[in-house]
Amino acid sequence: GQQLNQSPQSMFIQEGEDVSMNCTSSSIFNTWLWYKQDPGEGPVLLIALYKAGELTSNGRLTAQFGITRKDSFLNISASIPSDVGIYFCAGQRPGSARQLTFGSGTQLTVLP
Amino acid sequence: SAVISQKPSRDICQRGTSLTIQCQVDSQVTMMFWYRQQPGQSLTLIATANQGSEATYESGFVIDKFPISRPNLTFSTLTVSNMSPEDSSIYLCSVAGGLAGSEQYFGPGTRLTVT
């Protein structure tokens, strides 16, 4: 199936630092979603993006839908310990009947 | 967003047996999905389950191995049949919601270990 390339695979940062991660694809997407998954839990939706160029914030999180519709990024500002977890991008392709394709995930560790 | 529960939360099963996972939603939803998340991996869509029709399976997944029921708009089951250790994964259900149903909300998952 269609793959989403998510990077970086893992990050170790100091508390208070900003974080950036991104997803790219060779095909276009109609919707980009960003999720966070804690151990033993299901993914939780953080931000949804619907239009090319759209920039959306949710507290300290900001995500953008790339102009080409083939990429998206997520920024986290002023990281805190509870930001630790795995972040996934997910995209919905045109004509996909709402099915999502997930990126490989970014494991974020925040050091005190 | 909908509140989604799954049963069981985890199980340890012997190879060759089958396990049925239940997904319950607190509101009526049209589209439900089942995913598999292998250890340390991302999520892979198994099938889409719509009420009143047969489930639609993704490439690599077949009905004989993963039969799905969708008897009403708040409930679905996924059965993992004739299990082998390779079936050890987290199984997650999700529902479509949000703007034009383009968002998905996930249950807590069922952690399956096959010995």
PDB file of C-alpha atoms in Angstrom:
ATOM      1  CA  GLY A   1       0.000   0.000   0.000  1.00  0.00           C
ATOM      2  CA  GLN A   2       0.890   3.671  -0.144  1.00  0.00           C
ATOM      3  CA  GLN A   3       3.625   4.598   2.333  1.00  0.00           C
ATOM      4  CA  LEU A   4       4.115   7.726   4.362  1.00  0.00           C
ATOM      5  CA  ASN A   5       7.709   8.579   5.192  1.00  0.00           C
ATOM      6  CA  GLN A   6       7.868   9.998   8.696  1.00  0.00           C
ATOM      7  CA  SER A   7      11.004  11.475  10.230  1.00  0.00           C
ATOM      8  CA  PRO A   8      12.792  11.482  12.458  1.00  0.00           C
ATOM      9  CA  GLN A   9      12.257   7.965  13.775  1.00  0.00           C
ATOM     10  CA  SER A  10      13.186   9.064  17.304  1.00  0.00           C
ATOM     11  CA  MET A  11      14.189  12.212  19.133  1.00  0.00           C
ATOM     12  CA  PHE A  12      15.801  12.926  22.478  1.00  0.00           C
ATOM     13  CA  ILE A  13      15.357  16.532  23.573  1.00  0.00           C
ATOM     14  CA  GLN A  14      15.742  18.629  26.698  1.00  0.00           C
ATOM     15  CA  GLU A  15      12.664  19.897  28.469  1.00  0.00           C
ATOM     16  CA  GLY A  16      11.783  23.350  27.132  1.00  0.00           C
ATOM     17  CA  GLU A  17      13.131  22.742  23.644  1.00  0.00           C
ATOM     18  CA  ASP A  18      11.057  22.897  20.492  1.00  0.00           C
ATOM     19  CA  VAL A  19      10.447  19.791  18.361  1.00  0.00           C
ATOM     20  CA  SER A  20       9.685  19.336  14.695  1.00  0.00           C
ATOM     21  CA  MET A  21       8.706  16.199  12.790  1.00  0.00           C
ATOM     22  CA  ASN A  22       7.362  15.670   9.302  1.00  0.00           C
ATOM     23  CA  CYS A  23       5.750  13.266   6.882  1.00  0.00           C
ATOM     24  CA  THR A  24       6.147  13.078   3.134  1.00  0.00           C
ATOM     25  CA  SER A  25       4.544  11.042   0.396  1.00  0.00           C
ATOM     26  CA  SER A  26       4.879  10.552  -3.336  1.00  0.00           C
ATOM     27  CA  SER A  27       1.093  10.928  -3.687  1.00  0.00           C
ATOM     28  CA  ILE A  28      -1.317  13.643  -2.686  1.00  0.00           C
ATOM     29  CA  PHE A  29      -3.586  13.517   0.339  1.00  0.00           C
ATOM     30  CA  ASN A  30      -6.900  15.241   1.033  1.00  0.00           C
ATOM     31  CA  THR A  31      -6.535  15.173   4.793  1.00  0.00           C
ATOM     32  CA  TRP A  32      -3.594  15.036   7.188  1.00  0.00           C
ATOM     33  CA  LEU A  33      -4.007  13.970  10.788  1.00  0.00           C
ATOM     34  CA  TRP A  34      -1.512  13.927  13.643  1.00  0.00           C
ATOM     35  CA  TYR A  35      -1.888  11.489  16.547  1.00  0.00           C
ATOM     36  CA  LYS A  36      -0.071  10.801  19.819  1.00  0.00           C
ATOM     37  CA  GLN A  37       0.047   7.332  21.314  1.00  0.00           C
ATOM     38  CA  ASP A  38       1.011   6.651  24.925  1.00  0.00           C
ATOM     39  CA  PRO A  39       2.058   3.145  26.036  1.00  0.00           C
ATOM     40  CA  GLY A  40      -0.917   0.829  26.382  1.00  0.00           C
ATOM     41  CA  GLU A  41      -3.306   3.317  24.823  1.00  0.00           C
ATOM     42  CA  GLY A  42      -4.885   3.932  21.457  1.00  0.00           C
ATOM     43  CA  PRO A  43      -3.757   6.913  19.349  1.00  0.00           C
ATOM     44  CA  VAL A  44      -5.303  10.247  20.301  1.00  0.00           C
ATOM     45  CA  LEU A  45      -6.047  12.807  17.596  1.00  0.00           C
ATOM     46  CA  LEU A  46      -4.081  16.022  18.084  1.00  0.00           C
ATOM     47  CA  ILE A  47      -4.669  18.063  14.937  1.00  0.00           C
ATOM     48  CA  ALA A  48      -6.621  17.606  11.691  1.00  0.00           C
ATOM     49  CA  LEU A  49      -5.736  19.471   8.477  1.00  0.00           C
ATOM     50  CA  TYR A  50      -8.046  19.721   5.479  1.00  0.00           C
ATOM     51  CA  LYS A  51      -6.639  22.243   2.998  1.00  0.00           C
ATOM     52  CA  ALA A  52      -3.289  22.720   1.287  1.00  0.00           C
ATOM     53  CA  GLY A  53      -1.345  25.434   3.091  1.00  0.00           C
ATOM     54  CA  GLU A  54      -3.516  25.233   6.202  1.00  0.00           C
ATOM     55  CA  LEU A  55      -1.694  26.013   9.446  1.00  0.00           C
ATOM     56  CA  THR A  56      -3.481  24.908  12.627  1.00  0.00           C
ATOM     57  CA  SER A  57      -2.524  25.152  16.290  1.00  0.00           C
ATOM     58  CA  ASN A  58      -3.641  23.233  19.352  1.00  0.00           C
ATOM     59  CA  GLY A  59      -1.968  24.750  22.408  1.00  0.00           C
ATOM     60  CA  ARG A  60       1.772  24.249  22.040  1.00  0.00           C
ATOM     61  CA  LEU A  61       1.267  22.125  18.912  1.00  0.00           C
ATOM     62  CA  THR A  62       1.256  23.539  15.392  1.00  0.00           C
ATOM     63  CA  ALA A  63       0.796  21.543  12.202  1.00  0.00           C
ATOM     64  CA  GLN A  64       0.748  22.479   8.535  1.00  0.00           C
ATOM     65  CA  PHE A  65      -0.701  20.862   5.421  1.00  0.00           C
ATOM     66  CA  GLY A  66       1.947  21.210   2.709  1.00  0.00           C
ATOM     67  CA  ILE A  67       1.189  23.272  -0.392  1.00  0.00           C
ATOM     68  CA  THR A  68       1.904  20.303  -2.668  1.00  0.00           C
ATOM     69  CA  ARG A  69      -0.510  18.148  -0.588  1.00  0.00           C
ATOM     70  CA  LYS A  70       2.287  15.591  -0.303  1.00  0.00           C
ATOM     71  CA  ASP A  71       3.659  16.543   3.086  1.00  0.00           C
ATOM     72  CA  SER A  72       2.854  17.802   6.565  1.00  0.00           C
ATOM     73  CA  PHE A  73       4.808  18.817   9.634  1.00  0.00           C
ATOM     74  CA  LEU A  74       4.115  18.985  13.358  1.00  0.00           C
ATOM     75  CA  ASN A  75       5.886  21.349  15.727  1.00  0.00           C
ATOM     76  CA  ILE A  76       5.805  21.164  19.511  1.00  0.00           C
ATOM     77  CA  SER A  77       7.023  24.242  21.342  1.00  0.00           C
ATOM     78  CA  ALA A  78       8.502  24.381  24.856  1.00  0.00           C
ATOM     79  CA  SER A  79       8.386  20.624  25.386  1.00  0.00           C
ATOM     80  CA  ILE A  80       7.370  19.198  28.756  1.00  0.00           C
ATOM     81  CA  PRO A  81       7.757  15.674  30.197  1.00  0.00           C
ATOM     82  CA  SER A  82       4.188  14.657  29.337  1.00  0.00           C
ATOM     83  CA  ASP A  83       4.974  15.185  25.634  1.00  0.00           C
ATOM     84  CA  VAL A  84       6.790  11.840  25.736  1.00  0.00           C
ATOM     85  CA  GLY A  85       5.183   9.296  23.436  1.00  0.00           C
ATOM     86  CA  ILE A  86       4.942   8.179  19.836  1.00  0.00           C
ATOM     87  CA  TYR A  87       3.629  10.658  17.291  1.00  0.00           C
ATOM     88  CA  PHE A  88       2.034   9.399  14.082  1.00  0.00           C
ATOM     89  CA  CYS A  89       1.020  11.232  10.969  1.00  0.00           C
ATOM     90  CA  ALA A  90      -1.856   9.815   8.955  1.00  0.00           C
ATOM     91  CA  GLY A  91      -3.206  10.778   5.570  1.00  0.00           C
ATOM     92  CA  GLN A  92      -6.391  10.188   3.659  1.00  0.00           C
ATOM     93  CA  ARG A  93      -6.007   9.753  -0.082  1.00  0.00           C
ATOM     94  CA  PRO A  94      -8.534  10.978  -2.644  1.00  0.00           C
ATOM     95  CA  GLY A  95     -11.190   8.351  -3.248  1.00  0.00           C
ATOM     96  CA  SER A  96     -10.063   6.265  -0.290  1.00  0.00           C
ATOM     97  CA  ALA A  97     -13.476   6.050   1.414  1.00  0.00           C
ATOM     98  CA  ARG A  98     -12.022   7.469   4.650  1.00  0.00           C
ATOM     99  CA  GLN A  99      -9.250   4.879   5.015  1.00  0.00           C
ATOM    100  CA  LEU A 100      -6.092   6.247   6.621  1.00  0.00           C
ATOM    101  CA  THR A 101      -2.471   5.527   5.792  1.00  0.00           C
ATOM    102  CA  PHE A 102      -0.153   5.915   8.776  1.00  0.00           C
ATOM    103  CA  GLY A 103       3.446   7.038   8.991  1.00  0.00           C
ATOM    104  CA  SER A 104       6.003   4.923  10.830  1.00  0.00           C
ATOM    105  CA  GLY A 105       5.939   7.122  13.935  1.00  0.00           C
ATOM    106  CA  THR A 106       8.336   9.392  15.827  1.00  0.00           C
ATOM    107  CA  GLN A 107       9.319   8.311  19.338  1.00  0.00           C
ATOM    108  CA  LEU A 108       9.818  11.451  21.439  1.00  0.00           C
ATOM    109  CA  THR A 109      11.772  11.400  24.694  1.00  0.00           C
ATOM    110  CA  VAL A 110      11.947  14.554  26.809  1.00  0.00           C
ATOM    111  CA  LEU A 111      14.871  14.720  29.217  1.00  0.00           C
ATOM    112  CA  PRO A 112      14.499  16.757  32.427  1.00  0.00           C
TER     113      PRO A 112
ATOM    114  CA  SER B   1     -15.585  12.775  19.838  1.00  0.00           C
ATOM    115  CA  ALA B   2     -17.091   9.350  20.479  1.00  0.00           C
ATOM    116  CA  VAL B   3     -16.171   7.239  23.497  1.00  0.00           C
ATOM    117  CA  ILE B   4     -14.939   3.845  22.346  1.00  0.00           C
ATOM    118  CA  SER B   5     -14.326   0.767  24.471  1.00  0.00           C
ATOM    119  CA  GLN B   6     -12.797  -2.575  23.579  1.00  0.00           C
ATOM    120  CA  LYS B   7     -12.972  -5.978  25.218  1.00  0.00           C
ATOM    121  CA  PRO B   8     -10.814  -7.696  26.202  1.00  0.00           C
ATOM    122  CA  SER B   9      -8.072  -5.173  26.923  1.00  0.00           C
ATOM    123  CA  ARG B  10      -5.493  -7.952  26.668  1.00  0.00           C
ATOM    124  CA  ASP B  11      -5.343 -11.715  26.333  1.00  0.00           C
ATOM    125  CA  ILE B  12      -2.860 -14.537  26.066  1.00  0.00           C
ATOM    126  CA  CYS B  13      -4.002 -17.289  23.744  1.00  0.00           C
ATOM    127  CA  GLN B  14      -2.678 -20.595  22.508  1.00  0.00           C
ATOM    128  CA  ARG B  15      -1.866 -21.106  18.873  1.00  0.00           C
ATOM    129  CA  GLY B  16      -4.659 -22.631  16.827  1.00  0.00           C
ATOM    130  CA  THR B  17      -7.413 -20.999  18.862  1.00  0.00           C
ATOM    131  CA  SER B  18      -9.567 -17.988  17.959  1.00  0.00           C
ATOM    132  CA  LEU B  19     -10.300 -14.758  19.824  1.00  0.00           C
ATOM    133  CA  THR B  20     -13.181 -12.357  19.270  1.00  0.00           C
ATOM    134  CA  ILE B  21     -12.564  -8.703  20.093  1.00  0.00           C
ATOM    135  CA  GLN B  22     -15.487  -6.409  20.767  1.00  0.00           C
ATOM    136  CA  CYS B  23     -15.693  -2.694  20.019  1.00  0.00           C
ATOM    137  CA  GLN B  24     -18.497  -0.597  21.541  1.00  0.00           C
ATOM    138  CA  VAL B  25     -19.186   3.065  20.731  1.00  0.00           C
ATOM    139  CA  ASP B  26     -21.334   5.413  22.812  1.00  0.00           C
ATOM    140  CA  SER B  27     -23.036   6.914  19.740  1.00  0.00           C
ATOM    141  CA  GLN B  28     -24.191   5.717  16.339  1.00  0.00           C
ATOM    142  CA  VAL B  29     -21.481   5.814  13.695  1.00  0.00           C
ATOM    143  CA  THR B  30     -21.567   4.810  10.076  1.00  0.00           C
ATOM    144  CA  MET B  31     -17.983   3.794   9.489  1.00  0.00           C
ATOM    145  CA  MET B  32     -15.852   1.678  11.786  1.00  0.00           C
ATOM    146  CA  PHE B  33     -12.351   0.400  11.098  1.00  0.00           C
ATOM    147  CA  TRP B  34     -10.103  -2.328  12.471  1.00  0.00           C
ATOM    148  CA  TYR B  35      -6.323  -1.910  12.624  1.00  0.00           C
ATOM    149  CA  ARG B  36      -3.386  -4.070  13.620  1.00  0.00           C
ATOM    150  CA  GLN B  37      -0.306  -2.658  15.306  1.00  0.00           C
ATOM    151  CA  GLN B  38       2.531  -5.155  15.465  1.00  0.00           C
ATOM    152  CA  PRO B  39       5.122  -4.722  18.243  1.00  0.00           C
ATOM    153  CA  GLY B  40       7.054  -1.495  17.765  1.00  0.00           C
ATOM    154  CA  GLN B  41       5.315  -0.781  14.480  1.00  0.00           C
ATOM    155  CA  SER B  42       2.777   1.620  13.051  1.00  0.00           C
ATOM    156  CA  LEU B  43      -0.902   0.959  12.420  1.00  0.00           C
ATOM    157  CA  THR B  44      -2.069  -1.096   9.444  1.00  0.00           C
ATOM    158  CA  LEU B  45      -5.690  -1.094   8.338  1.00  0.00           C
ATOM    159  CA  ILE B  46      -7.267  -4.559   8.335  1.00  0.00           C
ATOM    160  CA  ALA B  47     -10.764  -3.723   7.128  1.00  0.00           C
ATOM    161  CA  THR B  48     -13.608  -1.235   7.026  1.00  0.00           C
ATOM    162  CA  ALA B  49     -16.820  -2.372   8.715  1.00  0.00           C
ATOM    163  CA  ASN B  50     -20.081  -0.724   7.675  1.00  0.00           C
ATOM    164  CA  GLN B  51     -23.424  -1.693   9.110  1.00  0.00           C
ATOM    165  CA  GLY B  52     -25.603  -3.646   6.713  1.00  0.00           C
ATOM    166  CA  SER B  53     -22.846  -4.711   4.368  1.00  0.00           C
ATOM    167  CA  GLU B  54     -19.865  -7.034   4.331  1.00  0.00           C
ATOM    168  CA  ALA B  55     -16.576  -5.709   5.590  1.00  0.00           C
ATOM    169  CA  THR B  56     -14.059  -4.468   3.031  1.00  0.00           C
ATOM    170  CA  TYR B  57     -10.620  -5.978   3.570  1.00  0.00           C
ATOM    171  CA  GLU B  58      -7.260  -4.447   2.733  1.00  0.00           C
ATOM    172  CA  SER B  59      -4.620  -6.246   0.735  1.00  0.00           C
ATOM    173  CA  GLY B  60      -3.029  -8.981   2.806  1.00  0.00           C
ATOM    174  CA  PHE B  61      -6.048  -9.556   5.056  1.00  0.00           C
ATOM    175  CA  VAL B  62      -8.805 -12.094   4.355  1.00  0.00           C
ATOM    176  CA  ILE B  63     -12.215 -12.770   5.800  1.00  0.00           C
ATOM    177  CA  ASP B  64     -11.427 -16.357   6.762  1.00  0.00           C
ATOM    178  CA  LYS B  65      -8.615 -15.180   9.034  1.00  0.00           C
ATOM    179  CA  PHE B  66     -10.254 -11.974  10.336  1.00  0.00           C
ATOM    180  CA  PRO B  67     -14.059 -12.313  10.186  1.00  0.00           C
ATOM    181  CA  ILE B  68     -15.854  -9.107  11.176  1.00  0.00           C
ATOM    182  CA  SER B  69     -19.392  -8.493  12.313  1.00  0.00           C
ATOM    183  CA  ARG B  70     -21.223  -5.161  12.378  1.00  0.00           C
ATOM    184  CA  PRO B  71     -24.724  -5.897  13.690  1.00  0.00           C
ATOM    185  CA  ASN B  72     -25.659  -2.271  14.462  1.00  0.00           C
ATOM    186  CA  LEU B  73     -24.333   1.291  14.402  1.00  0.00           C
ATOM    187  CA  THR B  74     -22.661   1.121  17.825  1.00  0.00           C
ATOM    188  CA  PHE B  75     -20.953  -2.271  17.849  1.00  0.00           C
ATOM    189  CA  SER B  76     -18.506  -4.410  15.900  1.00  0.00           C
ATOM    190  CA  THR B  77     -16.427  -7.529  16.473  1.00  0.00           C
ATOM    191  CA  LEU B  78     -13.183  -8.742  14.964  1.00  0.00           C
ATOM    192  CA  THR B  79     -12.209 -12.397  15.260  1.00  0.00           C
ATOM    193  CA  VAL B  80      -8.607 -13.496  14.924  1.00  0.00           C
ATOM    194  CA  SER B  81      -8.882 -17.103  13.755  1.00  0.00           C
ATOM    195  CA  ASN B  82      -6.518 -20.051  13.991  1.00  0.00           C
ATOM    196  CA  MET B  83      -3.946 -17.893  15.715  1.00  0.00           C
ATOM    197  CA  SER B  84      -0.186 -18.183  15.414  1.00  0.00           C
ATOM    198  CA  PRO B  85       2.542 -16.254  17.271  1.00  0.00           C
ATOM    199  CA  GLU B  86       2.753 -13.899  14.273  1.00  0.00           C
ATOM    200  CA  ASP B  87      -0.732 -12.648  15.207  1.00  0.00           C
ATOM    201  CA  SER B  88       0.622 -11.192  18.452  1.00  0.00           C
ATOM    202  CA  SER B  89      -0.249  -7.512  18.093  1.00  0.00           C
ATOM    203  CA  ILE B  90      -2.413  -4.721  19.366  1.00  0.00           C
ATOM    204  CA  TYR B  91      -5.776  -4.670  17.604  1.00  0.00           C
ATOM    205  CA  LEU B  92      -7.550  -1.316  17.488  1.00  0.00           C
ATOM    206  CA  CYS B  93     -10.969  -0.236  16.356  1.00  0.00           C
ATOM    207  CA  SER B  94     -11.716   3.293  15.237  1.00  0.00           C
ATOM    208  CA  VAL B  95     -14.727   5.295  14.117  1.00  0.00           C
ATOM    209  CA  ALA B  96     -15.020   8.030  11.532  1.00  0.00           C
ATOM    210  CA  GLY B  97     -16.053  11.457  12.755  1.00  0.00           C
ATOM    211  CA  GLY B  98     -15.270  15.140  12.577  1.00  0.00           C
ATOM    212  CA  LEU B  99     -15.483  17.232   9.422  1.00  0.00           C
ATOM    213  CA  ALA B 100     -17.145  15.117   6.719  1.00  0.00           C
ATOM    214  CA  GLY B 101     -16.109  11.986   8.613  1.00  0.00           C
ATOM    215  CA  SER B 102     -12.475  12.566   7.722  1.00  0.00           C
ATOM    216  CA  GLU B 103     -11.173  12.161  11.276  1.00  0.00           C
ATOM    217  CA  GLN B 104     -10.827   8.866  13.116  1.00  0.00           C
ATOM    218  CA  TYR B 105     -11.060   8.229  16.827  1.00  0.00           C
ATOM    219  CA  PHE B 106      -9.525   5.120  18.326  1.00  0.00           C
ATOM    220  CA  GLY B 107     -10.395   2.699  21.059  1.00  0.00           C
ATOM    221  CA  PRO B 108      -7.808   1.749  23.696  1.00  0.00           C
ATOM    222  CA  GLY B 109      -6.770  -1.397  21.841  1.00  0.00           C
ATOM    223  CA  THR B 110      -6.623  -5.108  22.622  1.00  0.00           C
ATOM    224  CA  ARG B 111      -3.153  -6.472  23.288  1.00  0.00           C
ATOM    225  CA  LEU B 112      -2.999 -10.062  22.039  1.00  0.00           C
ATOM    226  CA  THR B 113      -0.174 -12.463  22.771  1.00  0.00           C
ATOM    227  CA  VAL B 114      -0.184 -15.869  21.079  1.00  0.00           C
ATOM    228  CA  THR B 115       1.985 -18.591  22.586  1.00  0.00           C
TER     229      THR B 115
END
